[in-house]
Amino acid sequence: MKQPPTRKGRMAGPSASSEAFSPLYRQIKVLITQDMQSGVWKPGEVIPSEFELAERFKVSQGTVRKAIDELAAENLVVRRQGKGTFVATHTEQTTRYRFLRLAADDGSGRGLERRLLECRRMRASVDVAHALELKGGDPVVFVRRLLLDLQQPVVLDEIWLPGRLFKDLSAQRLAEYKGPMYALFEAAFGVQMLRAEEKIRAVAATPTAAEWLAVAPGAPLLSVERRSLTYGERPVELRRGLYRTDAHHYRNELN
Amino acid sequence: MKQPPTRKGRMAGPSASSEAFSPLYRQIKVLITQDMQSGVWKPGEVIPSEFELAERFKVSQGTVRKAIDELAAENLVVRRQGKGTFVATHTEQTTRYRFLRLAADDGSGRGLERRLLECRRMRASVDVAHALELKGGDPVVFVRRLLLDLQQPVVLDEIWLPGRLFKDLSAQRLAEYKGPMYALFEAAFGVQMLRAEEKIRAVAATPTAAEWLAVAPGAPLLSVERRSLTYGERPVELRRGLYRTDAHHYRNELN
DNA sequence: GAGTGGTCTAGACCACTGA
DNA sequence: CAGTGGTCTAGACCACTCG
């Protein structure tokens, strides 16, 4: 408000030195993110109004606004005119299948049925540990499940989660919970999936995969390997999905 | 500047009626887009400065800025501090393979080799016509080509383009041109690919596809069907790619 | 140093929501 | 009606590029 930021800005911490220039609104974005990460405002809750945050941080409303603009662009928050700004959540209808790019070829309805096949604790293999930035042998939770559309199996998912973050996760817990899996993770374990990277390949169905998905062994399947990240780019899920694409497809938008 | 927009704003045309509210910056965004579409500023060229546009449209710089912000977010323009704002192009190094999501598993180099297999004019089949919003039997240009990485075939592309837009496109033209295909389309035909939708499936290699890609018949391949759009959401390309994914993968980011 | 995009402010008013 | 996000302005100054 008084002295504009030079090189580092007036909000520079005690460790200030030769770091890159960071505008005020970006520093404020970090502060807001920290409060979300530490649970001051939980998924689905409102955050303070732009004017209140502006006063708190001693900047103008426009600066706070620009910070929130970026958070909204990254889907960390959702703005609702007249109501407020809310921490993003996987719970709501509109954002439920935010990460699922599968669509029926005929554009037909949603509402996939879930069938839990397996949930157990195990030790991370080398590649799973690597993907989750754990040490080999660290405890992980392993989940296997099936997604069906109109009784037809469509997706076979294998999921690995860091054991330390998902202590009480059990088959019963998963089976009982009605909403999407990520909503449970948010509510019960405080783990928010913010972003993910996927690697997609075509593979031949192994005998066991073929059985679960009701296709012939060797049939082509889409292999979707997802790494989900939370605050600070920390990986918190590895998921390998096998998709039947005879009546569905993976849709993507390029910009 | 004088009277703020109400319902439709002061830039409302003569046809103003019960349309939805459109803020000033969005109306200006449309005006800028129209000038790009009509070729007043061509791909790679600078557009006028924010202050100049502000004066031209009789609004403040901040309003023009917000319009350009959105255009930049949609990759229609690129901002360069100290230099100006440029119409996006597929010509430059950084944006050459903007739509190609293929990556080598070992993260190795770029530089795919292209091999043109076929280029001829034909009549659109029903499904091609539908995808390109043409009538069945309308003229289209058909292109088949191979992409190779380290002498290994990786992608077999089949491409259909509206015949009316690509009158002089020939095998020779394609073979001579060194840069990316989309750069040629921009420069020679004034067709800019702004956005695309892809549908991805796993399929079994047909005998002929298997031959081109040097895999066994029936081997799993990634099928990538792309519809590319230009201004006004007009489809101007249909592309069916078959990707070998034994040493490469399709990468995607979910937000 | 002139010109461009980028940041920041202070204040006004509009559009939308809900009590 | 008050409170929230959304738009718009006018003006100041900073960061970057290039001649």
Tab-separated table of C-alpha atoms (C1' of nucleotides) in Angstrom, chain A residues 1 5 10 23-25 59-60 63 66 81-83, chain C residues 6-18:
chain	number	residue	atom	x	y	z
A	1	MET	CA	0.000	0.000	0.000
A	5	PRO	CA	7.516	-4.338	-4.099
A	10	ARG	CA	7.375	-5.670	1.174
A	23	PRO	CA	4.637	-9.758	-7.353
A	24	LEU	CA	2.477	-8.988	-4.354
A	25	TYR	CA	-0.548	-10.881	-5.579
A	59	VAL	CA	-3.371	-4.499	0.103
A	60	SER	CA	-6.096	-3.344	-2.231
A	63	THR	CA	-4.577	-7.364	-5.638
A	66	LYS	CA	-5.820	-11.231	-8.873
A	81	GLN	CA	-21.093	-14.362	-7.463
A	82	GLY	CA	-23.142	-12.978	-4.627
A	83	LYS	CA	-22.190	-15.833	-2.333
C	6	DG	C1'	2.919	-6.120	-15.623
C	7	DT	C1'	1.593	-4.559	-10.961
C	8	DC	C1'	-0.911	-1.846	-7.656
C	9	DT	C1'	-4.094	1.482	-5.829
C	10	DA	C1'	-8.557	3.866	-4.550
C	11	DG	C1'	-12.855	4.426	-5.573
C	12	DA	C1'	-17.204	3.929	-8.096
C	13	DC	C1'	-20.840	1.253	-9.617
C	14	DC	C1'	-23.187	-3.218	-11.455
C	15	DA	C1'	-25.031	-8.095	-10.970
C	16	DC	C1'	-26.302	-11.610	-8.061
C	17	DT	C1'	-27.655	-14.027	-3.663
C	18	DG	C1'	-30.176	-14.633	0.412
